[in-house]
Amino acid sequence: MPRLNVNGQVREVDVDPDTPLLWVLREQLALTGTKFGCGIAMCGACTVHIDGVPTRSCGLPISAVEEAQKIVTIEGLSPDGSHPVQKAWLALDVPQCGYCQSGMIMAAASLLEQNPKPTDEIINQEITNICRCGTYNKVRAAIHMAAERGNAG
Amino acid sequence: MNTLPLKITRAVLCLVVSPLLFAAPAQAQEAAEGERLFKARCATCHTTVEGQNRVGPSLAGVFGRTSGSVEGARYSNAMKGANLTWDEATLETYLANPRGVVPGSTMTISVTSADQRAAIIAFLKAQAGG
């Protein structure tokens, strides 16, 4: 039976190996923070971290994920919303409808791990998540704020 | 024989020469667009850094390489047995429908636009330095 390491816990899941990770997270593991947006890895609403790398889970069959790989979902980003990206998102009121924001936050958190002080140009290039409400300006501002404040708290 | 006024001669020369000057930048532009597309569509699973395998193998040096051959990379059994050589032609058919070309592949996304495929392929080719 496939086993996955999700948010620090090893979970056994009784599913077909072709099942996309997104389905397993939401249905078998009841971690519904990660969203289905397009199903073709274009929108980013399904973004999780696999070994720290932002990965779109909608098209990724779990046969392609090893037990040793650490999957982190939005629920696991912090125990209490205290990740600098989450705090900046709150401070600047970034989400509108909120649907894309789990994926957006995961993408932003990973960007800041790679590049602690990204410019607007880098943010535009690296964050390819789609937001129908158009919160992009606030997303950029919040990423800058999270970069400023960093992990100093 | 009447000589053409200098202005017209210069204009004609510009028209003849400028397409030649623009050929290289146009290719560079396609590869730049390919890089943008790579980041948006491919970078979730692949990098172009040698040795950096993720969900999919590193695509550094993919041109001319045999499929399923990167040391240490994860491949589906289907891809391990596919025995393709990656070039413009094979990448063009593969990216349009990976699981049509390699049934059982775990690469479940595809690039349906021919222009986008061409740009991505140009980018991957440029990575190999040619």
PDB file of C-alpha atoms in Angstrom:
ATOM      1  CA  MET A   1       0.000   0.000   0.000  1.00  0.00           C
ATOM      2  CA  PRO A   2       1.463   3.383  -0.953  1.00  0.00           C
ATOM      3  CA  ARG A   3       2.903   5.452   1.887  1.00  0.00           C
ATOM      4  CA  LEU A   4       3.389   9.202   1.824  1.00  0.00           C
ATOM      5  CA  ASN A   5       5.158  11.577   4.180  1.00  0.00           C
ATOM      6  CA  VAL A   6       2.743  14.486   4.557  1.00  0.00           C
ATOM      7  CA  ASN A   7       3.303  17.363   6.955  1.00  0.00           C
ATOM      8  CA  GLY A   8       5.733  15.318   8.950  1.00  0.00           C
ATOM      9  CA  GLN A   9       3.589  12.206   9.254  1.00  0.00           C
ATOM     10  CA  VAL A  10       3.834   8.982   7.277  1.00  0.00           C
ATOM     11  CA  ARG A  11       0.396   8.034   6.019  1.00  0.00           C
ATOM     12  CA  GLU A  12      -0.676   4.866   4.306  1.00  0.00           C
ATOM     13  CA  VAL A  13      -3.183   5.418   1.528  1.00  0.00           C
ATOM     14  CA  ASP A  14      -5.222   2.738  -0.149  1.00  0.00           C
ATOM     15  CA  VAL A  15      -5.450   4.155  -3.654  1.00  0.00           C
ATOM     16  CA  ASP A  16      -4.577   3.273  -7.211  1.00  0.00           C
ATOM     17  CA  PRO A  17      -0.984   4.375  -7.955  1.00  0.00           C
ATOM     18  CA  ASP A  18      -2.308   6.527 -10.829  1.00  0.00           C
ATOM     19  CA  THR A  19      -4.304   8.712  -8.426  1.00  0.00           C
ATOM     20  CA  PRO A  20      -3.083  12.294  -8.492  1.00  0.00           C
ATOM     21  CA  LEU A  21      -1.548  13.527  -5.258  1.00  0.00           C
ATOM     22  CA  LEU A  22      -4.159  16.290  -5.041  1.00  0.00           C
ATOM     23  CA  TRP A  23      -6.950  13.742  -4.767  1.00  0.00           C
ATOM     24  CA  VAL A  24      -5.109  11.770  -2.121  1.00  0.00           C
ATOM     25  CA  LEU A  25      -4.443  14.890  -0.040  1.00  0.00           C
ATOM     26  CA  ARG A  26      -8.029  16.076  -0.200  1.00  0.00           C
ATOM     27  CA  GLU A  27      -9.983  12.826  -0.114  1.00  0.00           C
ATOM     28  CA  GLN A  28      -7.891  10.201   1.656  1.00  0.00           C
ATOM     29  CA  LEU A  29      -6.104  12.579   4.010  1.00  0.00           C
ATOM     30  CA  ALA A  30      -8.857  15.221   4.437  1.00  0.00           C
ATOM     31  CA  LEU A  31      -6.348  18.030   3.880  1.00  0.00           C
ATOM     32  CA  THR A  32      -8.670  20.230   1.900  1.00  0.00           C
ATOM     33  CA  GLY A  33      -6.590  23.395   2.045  1.00  0.00           C
ATOM     34  CA  THR A  34      -4.992  22.493  -1.285  1.00  0.00           C
ATOM     35  CA  LYS A  35      -7.413  23.293  -4.089  1.00  0.00           C
ATOM     36  CA  PHE A  36      -8.336  21.964  -7.523  1.00  0.00           C
ATOM     37  CA  GLY A  37      -8.296  24.811 -10.055  1.00  0.00           C
ATOM     38  CA  CYS A  38      -7.666  23.512 -13.547  1.00  0.00           C
ATOM     39  CA  GLY A  39      -6.403  19.944 -13.324  1.00  0.00           C
ATOM     40  CA  ILE A  40      -3.685  20.589 -15.912  1.00  0.00           C
ATOM     41  CA  ALA A  41      -0.961  22.146 -13.767  1.00  0.00           C
ATOM     42  CA  MET A  42      -1.561  25.591 -15.260  1.00  0.00           C
ATOM     43  CA  CYS A  43      -3.152  27.582 -12.407  1.00  0.00           C
ATOM     44  CA  GLY A  44      -1.144  26.586  -9.336  1.00  0.00           C
ATOM     45  CA  ALA A  45      -4.072  26.305  -6.909  1.00  0.00           C
ATOM     46  CA  CYS A  46      -2.860  22.776  -6.122  1.00  0.00           C
ATOM     47  CA  THR A  47       0.681  23.800  -5.207  1.00  0.00           C
ATOM     48  CA  VAL A  48       2.320  21.892  -2.367  1.00  0.00           C
ATOM     49  CA  HIS A  49       5.976  21.498  -1.399  1.00  0.00           C
ATOM     50  CA  ILE A  50       7.810  18.283  -2.146  1.00  0.00           C
ATOM     51  CA  ASP A  51      11.200  18.429  -0.426  1.00  0.00           C
ATOM     52  CA  GLY A  52      10.778  22.189  -0.399  1.00  0.00           C
ATOM     53  CA  VAL A  53      10.125  22.451  -4.131  1.00  0.00           C
ATOM     54  CA  PRO A  54       6.753  23.954  -5.124  1.00  0.00           C
ATOM     55  CA  THR A  55       4.964  21.234  -7.054  1.00  0.00           C
ATOM     56  CA  ARG A  56       1.550  21.148  -8.701  1.00  0.00           C
ATOM     57  CA  SER A  57      -0.181  18.159  -7.223  1.00  0.00           C
ATOM     58  CA  CYS A  58      -3.100  17.853  -9.650  1.00  0.00           C
ATOM     59  CA  GLY A  59      -1.199  16.028 -12.343  1.00  0.00           C
ATOM     60  CA  LEU A  60       1.248  14.127 -10.191  1.00  0.00           C
ATOM     61  CA  PRO A  61       0.358  10.438  -9.771  1.00  0.00           C
ATOM     62  CA  ILE A  62       1.361   9.178  -6.353  1.00  0.00           C
ATOM     63  CA  SER A  63       3.371   6.444  -8.060  1.00  0.00           C
ATOM     64  CA  ALA A  64       5.778   9.294  -8.825  1.00  0.00           C
ATOM     65  CA  VAL A  65       6.214  10.245  -5.158  1.00  0.00           C
ATOM     66  CA  GLU A  66       8.486   8.260  -2.879  1.00  0.00           C
ATOM     67  CA  GLU A  67       7.871   7.690   0.820  1.00  0.00           C
ATOM     68  CA  ALA A  68      11.139   9.471   1.608  1.00  0.00           C
ATOM     69  CA  GLN A  69      10.001  12.687  -0.051  1.00  0.00           C
ATOM     70  CA  LYS A  70       8.593  15.239   2.373  1.00  0.00           C
ATOM     71  CA  ILE A  71       5.291  16.676   1.240  1.00  0.00           C
ATOM     72  CA  VAL A  72       4.119  19.875   2.928  1.00  0.00           C
ATOM     73  CA  THR A  73       0.648  21.282   2.342  1.00  0.00           C
ATOM     74  CA  ILE A  74      -0.731  24.676   3.344  1.00  0.00           C
ATOM     75  CA  GLU A  75      -1.900  23.091   6.585  1.00  0.00           C
ATOM     76  CA  GLY A  76       1.674  22.148   7.366  1.00  0.00           C
ATOM     77  CA  LEU A  77       3.359  25.415   6.458  1.00  0.00           C
ATOM     78  CA  SER A  78       3.077  26.488  10.076  1.00  0.00           C
ATOM     79  CA  PRO A  79       1.136  25.131  13.065  1.00  0.00           C
ATOM     80  CA  ASP A  80      -0.605  28.434  13.702  1.00  0.00           C
ATOM     81  CA  GLY A  81      -0.421  30.738  10.693  1.00  0.00           C
ATOM     82  CA  SER A  82       2.852  32.169  11.894  1.00  0.00           C
ATOM     83  CA  HIS A  83       4.893  31.721   8.734  1.00  0.00           C
ATOM     84  CA  PRO A  84       6.184  35.148   7.596  1.00  0.00           C
ATOM     85  CA  VAL A  85       4.293  34.796   4.319  1.00  0.00           C
ATOM     86  CA  GLN A  86       1.056  34.027   6.148  1.00  0.00           C
ATOM     87  CA  LYS A  87       1.569  36.985   8.496  1.00  0.00           C
ATOM     88  CA  ALA A  88       2.261  39.338   5.586  1.00  0.00           C
ATOM     89  CA  TRP A  89      -0.842  38.035   3.793  1.00  0.00           C
ATOM     90  CA  LEU A  90      -2.898  38.917   6.885  1.00  0.00           C
ATOM     91  CA  ALA A  91      -1.241  42.277   7.396  1.00  0.00           C
ATOM     92  CA  LEU A  92      -1.959  43.374   3.835  1.00  0.00           C
ATOM     93  CA  ASP A  93      -5.326  41.656   3.408  1.00  0.00           C
ATOM     94  CA  VAL A  94      -4.103  39.904   0.285  1.00  0.00           C
ATOM     95  CA  PRO A  95      -6.856  37.360  -0.484  1.00  0.00           C
ATOM     96  CA  GLN A  96     -10.161  38.300  -2.074  1.00  0.00           C
ATOM     97  CA  CYS A  97     -12.128  35.127  -2.697  1.00  0.00           C
ATOM     98  CA  GLY A  98      -9.167  33.166  -1.388  1.00  0.00           C
ATOM     99  CA  TYR A  99      -9.419  30.179  -3.697  1.00  0.00           C
ATOM    100  CA  CYS A 100      -5.972  30.498  -5.282  1.00  0.00           C
ATOM    101  CA  GLN A 101      -4.284  31.647  -2.138  1.00  0.00           C
ATOM    102  CA  SER A 102      -3.184  28.337  -0.626  1.00  0.00           C
ATOM    103  CA  GLY A 103      -1.203  27.674  -3.780  1.00  0.00           C
ATOM    104  CA  MET A 104      -0.039  31.281  -3.975  1.00  0.00           C
ATOM    105  CA  ILE A 105       1.234  31.182  -0.395  1.00  0.00           C
ATOM    106  CA  MET A 106       3.041  27.889  -0.948  1.00  0.00           C
ATOM    107  CA  ALA A 107       4.678  29.263  -4.090  1.00  0.00           C
ATOM    108  CA  ALA A 108       5.676  32.469  -2.285  1.00  0.00           C
ATOM    109  CA  ALA A 109       7.050  30.631   0.732  1.00  0.00           C
ATOM    110  CA  SER A 110       9.210  28.486  -1.486  1.00  0.00           C
ATOM    111  CA  LEU A 111      10.425  31.480  -3.507  1.00  0.00           C
ATOM    112  CA  LEU A 112      11.597  33.202  -0.340  1.00  0.00           C
ATOM    113  CA  GLU A 113      13.532  30.090   0.682  1.00  0.00           C
ATOM    114  CA  GLN A 114      15.362  30.237  -2.644  1.00  0.00           C
ATOM    115  CA  ASN A 115      15.625  33.999  -2.903  1.00  0.00           C
ATOM    116  CA  PRO A 116      15.231  35.907   0.367  1.00  0.00           C
ATOM    117  CA  LYS A 117      14.988  39.335  -1.292  1.00  0.00           C
ATOM    118  CA  PRO A 118      13.329  38.902  -4.687  1.00  0.00           C
ATOM    119  CA  THR A 119      12.719  41.873  -6.960  1.00  0.00           C
ATOM    120  CA  ASP A 120       9.349  42.453  -8.611  1.00  0.00           C
ATOM    121  CA  GLU A 121      10.801  41.076 -11.829  1.00  0.00           C
ATOM    122  CA  ILE A 122      11.867  37.854 -10.144  1.00  0.00           C
ATOM    123  CA  ILE A 123       8.488  37.513  -8.423  1.00  0.00           C
ATOM    124  CA  ASN A 124       6.720  37.942 -11.768  1.00  0.00           C
ATOM    125  CA  GLN A 125       8.892  35.292 -13.361  1.00  0.00           C
ATOM    126  CA  GLU A 126       8.874  32.763 -10.569  1.00  0.00           C
ATOM    127  CA  ILE A 127       5.320  32.961  -9.252  1.00  0.00           C
ATOM    128  CA  THR A 128       3.133  31.745 -12.089  1.00  0.00           C
ATOM    129  CA  ASN A 129       0.023  31.071 -10.012  1.00  0.00           C
ATOM    130  CA  ILE A 130      -3.143  32.493 -11.530  1.00  0.00           C
ATOM    131  CA  CYS A 131      -5.540  34.663  -9.507  1.00  0.00           C
ATOM    132  CA  ARG A 132      -8.905  35.440 -11.086  1.00  0.00           C
ATOM    133  CA  CYS A 133      -9.561  38.191  -8.553  1.00  0.00           C
ATOM    134  CA  GLY A 134      -6.368  39.896  -9.608  1.00  0.00           C
ATOM    135  CA  THR A 135      -4.655  40.212  -6.222  1.00  0.00           C
ATOM    136  CA  TYR A 136      -1.235  40.221  -7.879  1.00  0.00           C
ATOM    137  CA  ASN A 137      -0.226  43.689  -6.682  1.00  0.00           C
ATOM    138  CA  LYS A 138      -0.955  42.740  -3.095  1.00  0.00           C
ATOM    139  CA  VAL A 139       0.776  39.393  -3.536  1.00  0.00           C
ATOM    140  CA  ARG A 140       3.937  41.182  -4.629  1.00  0.00           C
ATOM    141  CA  ALA A 141       3.692  43.681  -1.787  1.00  0.00           C
ATOM    142  CA  ALA A 142       3.168  40.902   0.751  1.00  0.00           C
ATOM    143  CA  ILE A 143       6.133  38.964  -0.582  1.00  0.00           C
ATOM    144  CA  HIS A 144       8.277  42.067  -0.118  1.00  0.00           C
ATOM    145  CA  MET A 145       6.909  42.496   3.371  1.00  0.00           C
ATOM    146  CA  ALA A 146       7.613  38.867   4.262  1.00  0.00           C
ATOM    147  CA  ALA A 147      11.124  39.296   2.841  1.00  0.00           C
ATOM    148  CA  GLU A 148      11.658  42.406   4.987  1.00  0.00           C
ATOM    149  CA  ARG A 149      10.356  40.911   8.181  1.00  0.00           C
ATOM    150  CA  GLY A 150      11.832  37.495   7.477  1.00  0.00           C
ATOM    151  CA  ASN A 151      12.020  34.944  10.201  1.00  0.00           C
ATOM    152  CA  ALA A 152      12.772  37.559  12.826  1.00  0.00           C
ATOM    153  CA  GLY A 153       9.686  36.665  14.823  1.00  0.00           C
TER     154      GLY A 153
ATOM    155  CA  MET B   1      23.623  54.618 -66.680  1.00  0.00           C
ATOM    156  CA  ASN B   2      21.726  56.685 -64.126  1.00  0.00           C
ATOM    157  CA  THR B   3      23.038  56.176 -60.645  1.00  0.00           C
ATOM    158  CA  LEU B   4      20.307  55.896 -58.027  1.00  0.00           C
ATOM    159  CA  PRO B   5      20.159  58.748 -55.549  1.00  0.00           C
ATOM    160  CA  LEU B   6      22.134  57.871 -52.437  1.00  0.00           C
ATOM    161  CA  LYS B   7      18.991  57.929 -50.266  1.00  0.00           C
ATOM    162  CA  ILE B   8      17.261  55.229 -52.282  1.00  0.00           C
ATOM    163  CA  THR B   9      20.376  53.078 -52.411  1.00  0.00           C
ATOM    164  CA  ARG B  10      20.688  53.273 -48.633  1.00  0.00           C
ATOM    165  CA  ALA B  11      17.001  52.439 -48.182  1.00  0.00           C
ATOM    166  CA  VAL B  12      17.282  49.392 -50.406  1.00  0.00           C
ATOM    167  CA  LEU B  13      20.384  48.204 -48.611  1.00  0.00           C
ATOM    168  CA  CYS B  14      18.591  48.566 -45.251  1.00  0.00           C
ATOM    169  CA  LEU B  15      15.667  46.509 -46.462  1.00  0.00           C
ATOM    170  CA  VAL B  16      17.937  43.778 -47.770  1.00  0.00           C
ATOM    171  CA  VAL B  17      20.304  43.644 -44.831  1.00  0.00           C
ATOM    172  CA  SER B  18      17.918  44.090 -41.886  1.00  0.00           C
ATOM    173  CA  PRO B  19      16.170  40.689 -42.105  1.00  0.00           C
ATOM    174  CA  LEU B  20      19.609  39.096 -41.885  1.00  0.00           C
ATOM    175  CA  LEU B  21      20.387  41.124 -38.777  1.00  0.00           C
ATOM    176  CA  PHE B  22      17.063  40.208 -37.189  1.00  0.00           C
ATOM    177  CA  ALA B  23      17.379  36.454 -37.697  1.00  0.00           C
ATOM    178  CA  ALA B  24      19.537  35.819 -34.660  1.00  0.00           C
ATOM    179  CA  PRO B  25      17.558  38.023 -32.235  1.00  0.00           C
ATOM    180  CA  ALA B  26      14.293  36.365 -33.394  1.00  0.00           C
ATOM    181  CA  GLN B  27      15.685  32.992 -32.392  1.00  0.00           C
ATOM    182  CA  ALA B  28      16.886  34.466 -29.134  1.00  0.00           C
ATOM    183  CA  GLN B  29      13.411  35.855 -28.591  1.00  0.00           C
ATOM    184  CA  GLU B  30      11.862  32.430 -29.133  1.00  0.00           C
ATOM    185  CA  ALA B  31      14.248  30.877 -26.611  1.00  0.00           C
ATOM    186  CA  ALA B  32      13.442  33.672 -24.134  1.00  0.00           C
ATOM    187  CA  GLU B  33       9.742  32.954 -24.551  1.00  0.00           C
ATOM    188  CA  GLY B  34      10.608  29.274 -24.133  1.00  0.00           C
ATOM    189  CA  GLU B  35      12.342  30.060 -20.851  1.00  0.00           C
ATOM    190  CA  ARG B  36       9.260  31.864 -19.594  1.00  0.00           C
ATOM    191  CA  LEU B  37       7.077  28.909 -20.597  1.00  0.00           C
ATOM    192  CA  PHE B  38       9.524  26.438 -19.063  1.00  0.00           C
ATOM    193  CA  LYS B  39       9.258  28.242 -15.732  1.00  0.00           C
ATOM    194  CA  ALA B  40       5.478  28.345 -15.912  1.00  0.00           C
ATOM    195  CA  ARG B  41       4.777  24.802 -17.189  1.00  0.00           C
ATOM    196  CA  CYS B  42       7.814  22.602 -16.714  1.00  0.00           C
ATOM    197  CA  ALA B  43       9.751  23.873 -13.709  1.00  0.00           C
ATOM    198  CA  THR B  44       7.358  22.286 -11.271  1.00  0.00           C
ATOM    199  CA  CYS B  45       8.992  18.959 -12.106  1.00  0.00           C
ATOM    200  CA  HIS B  46      12.147  19.649 -14.123  1.00  0.00           C
ATOM    201  CA  THR B  47      15.213  21.855 -13.929  1.00  0.00           C
ATOM    202  CA  THR B  48      17.894  22.603 -16.487  1.00  0.00           C
ATOM    203  CA  VAL B  49      20.616  22.269 -13.886  1.00  0.00           C
ATOM    204  CA  GLU B  50      22.848  19.256 -14.374  1.00  0.00           C
ATOM    205  CA  GLY B  51      22.386  16.717 -11.637  1.00  0.00           C
ATOM    206  CA  GLN B  52      19.332  18.412 -10.177  1.00  0.00           C
ATOM    207  CA  ASN B  53      16.610  15.804 -10.537  1.00  0.00           C
ATOM    208  CA  ARG B  54      13.215  16.441  -9.064  1.00  0.00           C
ATOM    209  CA  VAL B  55       9.902  14.773  -9.816  1.00  0.00           C
ATOM    210  CA  GLY B  56      11.285  14.541 -13.339  1.00  0.00           C
ATOM    211  CA  PRO B  57      14.867  14.260 -14.561  1.00  0.00           C
ATOM    212  CA  SER B  58      17.123  17.240 -15.072  1.00  0.00           C
ATOM    213  CA  LEU B  59      16.770  18.460 -18.663  1.00  0.00           C
ATOM    214  CA  ALA B  60      20.335  19.771 -18.842  1.00  0.00           C
ATOM    215  CA  GLY B  61      21.816  18.312 -22.005  1.00  0.00           C
ATOM    216  CA  VAL B  62      18.569  16.628 -23.026  1.00  0.00           C
ATOM    217  CA  PHE B  63      19.178  17.212 -26.722  1.00  0.00           C
ATOM    218  CA  GLY B  64      20.598  14.062 -28.237  1.00  0.00           C
ATOM    219  CA  ARG B  65      20.089  12.074 -25.051  1.00  0.00           C
ATOM    220  CA  THR B  66      18.360   8.718 -24.875  1.00  0.00           C
ATOM    221  CA  SER B  67      15.131   8.735 -22.894  1.00  0.00           C
ATOM    222  CA  GLY B  68      15.154   7.398 -19.362  1.00  0.00           C
ATOM    223  CA  SER B  69      18.915   7.601 -19.029  1.00  0.00           C
ATOM    224  CA  VAL B  70      19.736  10.243 -16.423  1.00  0.00           C
ATOM    225  CA  GLU B  71      21.609   8.672 -13.517  1.00  0.00           C
ATOM    226  CA  GLY B  72      19.675   8.923 -10.270  1.00  0.00           C
ATOM    227  CA  ALA B  73      16.524  10.359 -11.806  1.00  0.00           C
ATOM    228  CA  ARG B  74      13.075   8.910 -11.201  1.00  0.00           C
ATOM    229  CA  TYR B  75      11.403   7.420 -14.264  1.00  0.00           C
ATOM    230  CA  SER B  76       8.214   5.462 -14.749  1.00  0.00           C
ATOM    231  CA  ASN B  77       8.764   1.921 -15.999  1.00  0.00           C
ATOM    232  CA  ALA B  78       7.209   3.014 -19.264  1.00  0.00           C
ATOM    233  CA  MET B  79       9.801   5.750 -19.742  1.00  0.00           C
ATOM    234  CA  LYS B  80      12.650   3.460 -18.751  1.00  0.00           C
ATOM    235  CA  GLY B  81      11.676   1.202 -21.640  1.00  0.00           C
ATOM    236  CA  ALA B  82      10.765   3.886 -24.181  1.00  0.00           C
ATOM    237  CA  ASN B  83      14.119   4.045 -25.957  1.00  0.00           C
ATOM    238  CA  LEU B  84      13.700   7.401 -27.704  1.00  0.00           C
ATOM    239  CA  THR B  85      16.406   9.857 -28.665  1.00  0.00           C
ATOM    240  CA  TRP B  86      15.405  13.379 -27.723  1.00  0.00           C
ATOM    241  CA  ASP B  87      15.630  15.857 -30.605  1.00  0.00           C
ATOM    242  CA  GLU B  88      13.347  18.517 -32.123  1.00  0.00           C
ATOM    243  CA  ALA B  89      11.112  15.924 -33.768  1.00  0.00           C
ATOM    244  CA  THR B  90      10.685  13.535 -30.832  1.00  0.00           C
ATOM    245  CA  LEU B  91      10.225  16.403 -28.352  1.00  0.00           C
ATOM    246  CA  GLU B  92       7.601  17.973 -30.611  1.00  0.00           C
ATOM    247  CA  THR B  93       5.433  14.830 -30.689  1.00  0.00           C
ATOM    248  CA  TYR B  94       6.136  13.970 -27.051  1.00  0.00           C
ATOM    249  CA  LEU B  95       5.306  17.361 -25.544  1.00  0.00           C
ATOM    250  CA  ALA B  96       2.041  17.477 -27.482  1.00  0.00           C
ATOM    251  CA  ASN B  97       0.912  14.251 -25.821  1.00  0.00           C
ATOM    252  CA  PRO B  98       3.404  12.569 -23.509  1.00  0.00           C
ATOM    253  CA  ARG B  99       1.200   9.630 -22.608  1.00  0.00           C
ATOM    254  CA  GLY B 100       0.271   9.075 -26.233  1.00  0.00           C
ATOM    255  CA  VAL B 101       3.943   8.658 -27.093  1.00  0.00           C
ATOM    256  CA  VAL B 102       4.915   6.807 -23.908  1.00  0.00           C
ATOM    257  CA  PRO B 103       1.824   5.083 -22.480  1.00  0.00           C
ATOM    258  CA  GLY B 104       2.233   4.743 -18.743  1.00  0.00           C
ATOM    259  CA  SER B 105       4.420   7.845 -18.424  1.00  0.00           C
ATOM    260  CA  THR B 106       3.871   9.803 -15.224  1.00  0.00           C
ATOM    261  CA  MET B 107       4.187  13.078 -17.105  1.00  0.00           C
ATOM    262  CA  THR B 108       0.536  13.986 -17.153  1.00  0.00           C
ATOM    263  CA  ILE B 109       0.710  17.531 -18.478  1.00  0.00           C
ATOM    264  CA  SER B 110       0.995  18.430 -22.153  1.00  0.00           C
ATOM    265  CA  VAL B 111       1.702  21.528 -24.233  1.00  0.00           C
ATOM    266  CA  THR B 112      -1.122  21.784 -26.708  1.00  0.00           C
ATOM    267  CA  SER B 113       0.075  24.883 -28.584  1.00  0.00           C
ATOM    268  CA  ALA B 114       2.546  24.241 -31.392  1.00  0.00           C
ATOM    269  CA  ASP B 115       4.065  27.719 -30.933  1.00  0.00           C
ATOM    270  CA  GLN B 116       4.631  27.097 -27.249  1.00  0.00           C
ATOM    271  CA  ARG B 117       6.192  23.719 -27.938  1.00  0.00           C
ATOM    272  CA  ALA B 118       8.533  25.329 -30.467  1.00  0.00           C
ATOM    273  CA  ALA B 119       9.552  27.977 -27.938  1.00  0.00           C
ATOM    274  CA  ILE B 120      10.199  25.455 -25.181  1.00  0.00           C
ATOM    275  CA  ILE B 121      12.191  23.264 -27.548  1.00  0.00           C
ATOM    276  CA  ALA B 122      14.215  26.301 -28.667  1.00  0.00           C
ATOM    277  CA  PHE B 123      14.947  27.067 -25.024  1.00  0.00           C
ATOM    278  CA  LEU B 124      16.007  23.479 -24.247  1.00  0.00           C
ATOM    279  CA  LYS B 125      18.204  23.471 -27.335  1.00  0.00           C
ATOM    280  CA  ALA B 126      19.802  26.753 -26.317  1.00  0.00           C
ATOM    281  CA  GLN B 127      20.605  25.228 -22.924  1.00  0.00           C
ATOM    282  CA  ALA B 128      22.733  22.639 -24.688  1.00  0.00           C
ATOM    283  CA  GLY B 129      24.617  25.508 -26.303  1.00  0.00           C
ATOM    284  CA  GLY B 130      23.247  24.863 -29.794  1.00  0.00           C
TER     285      GLY B 130
END
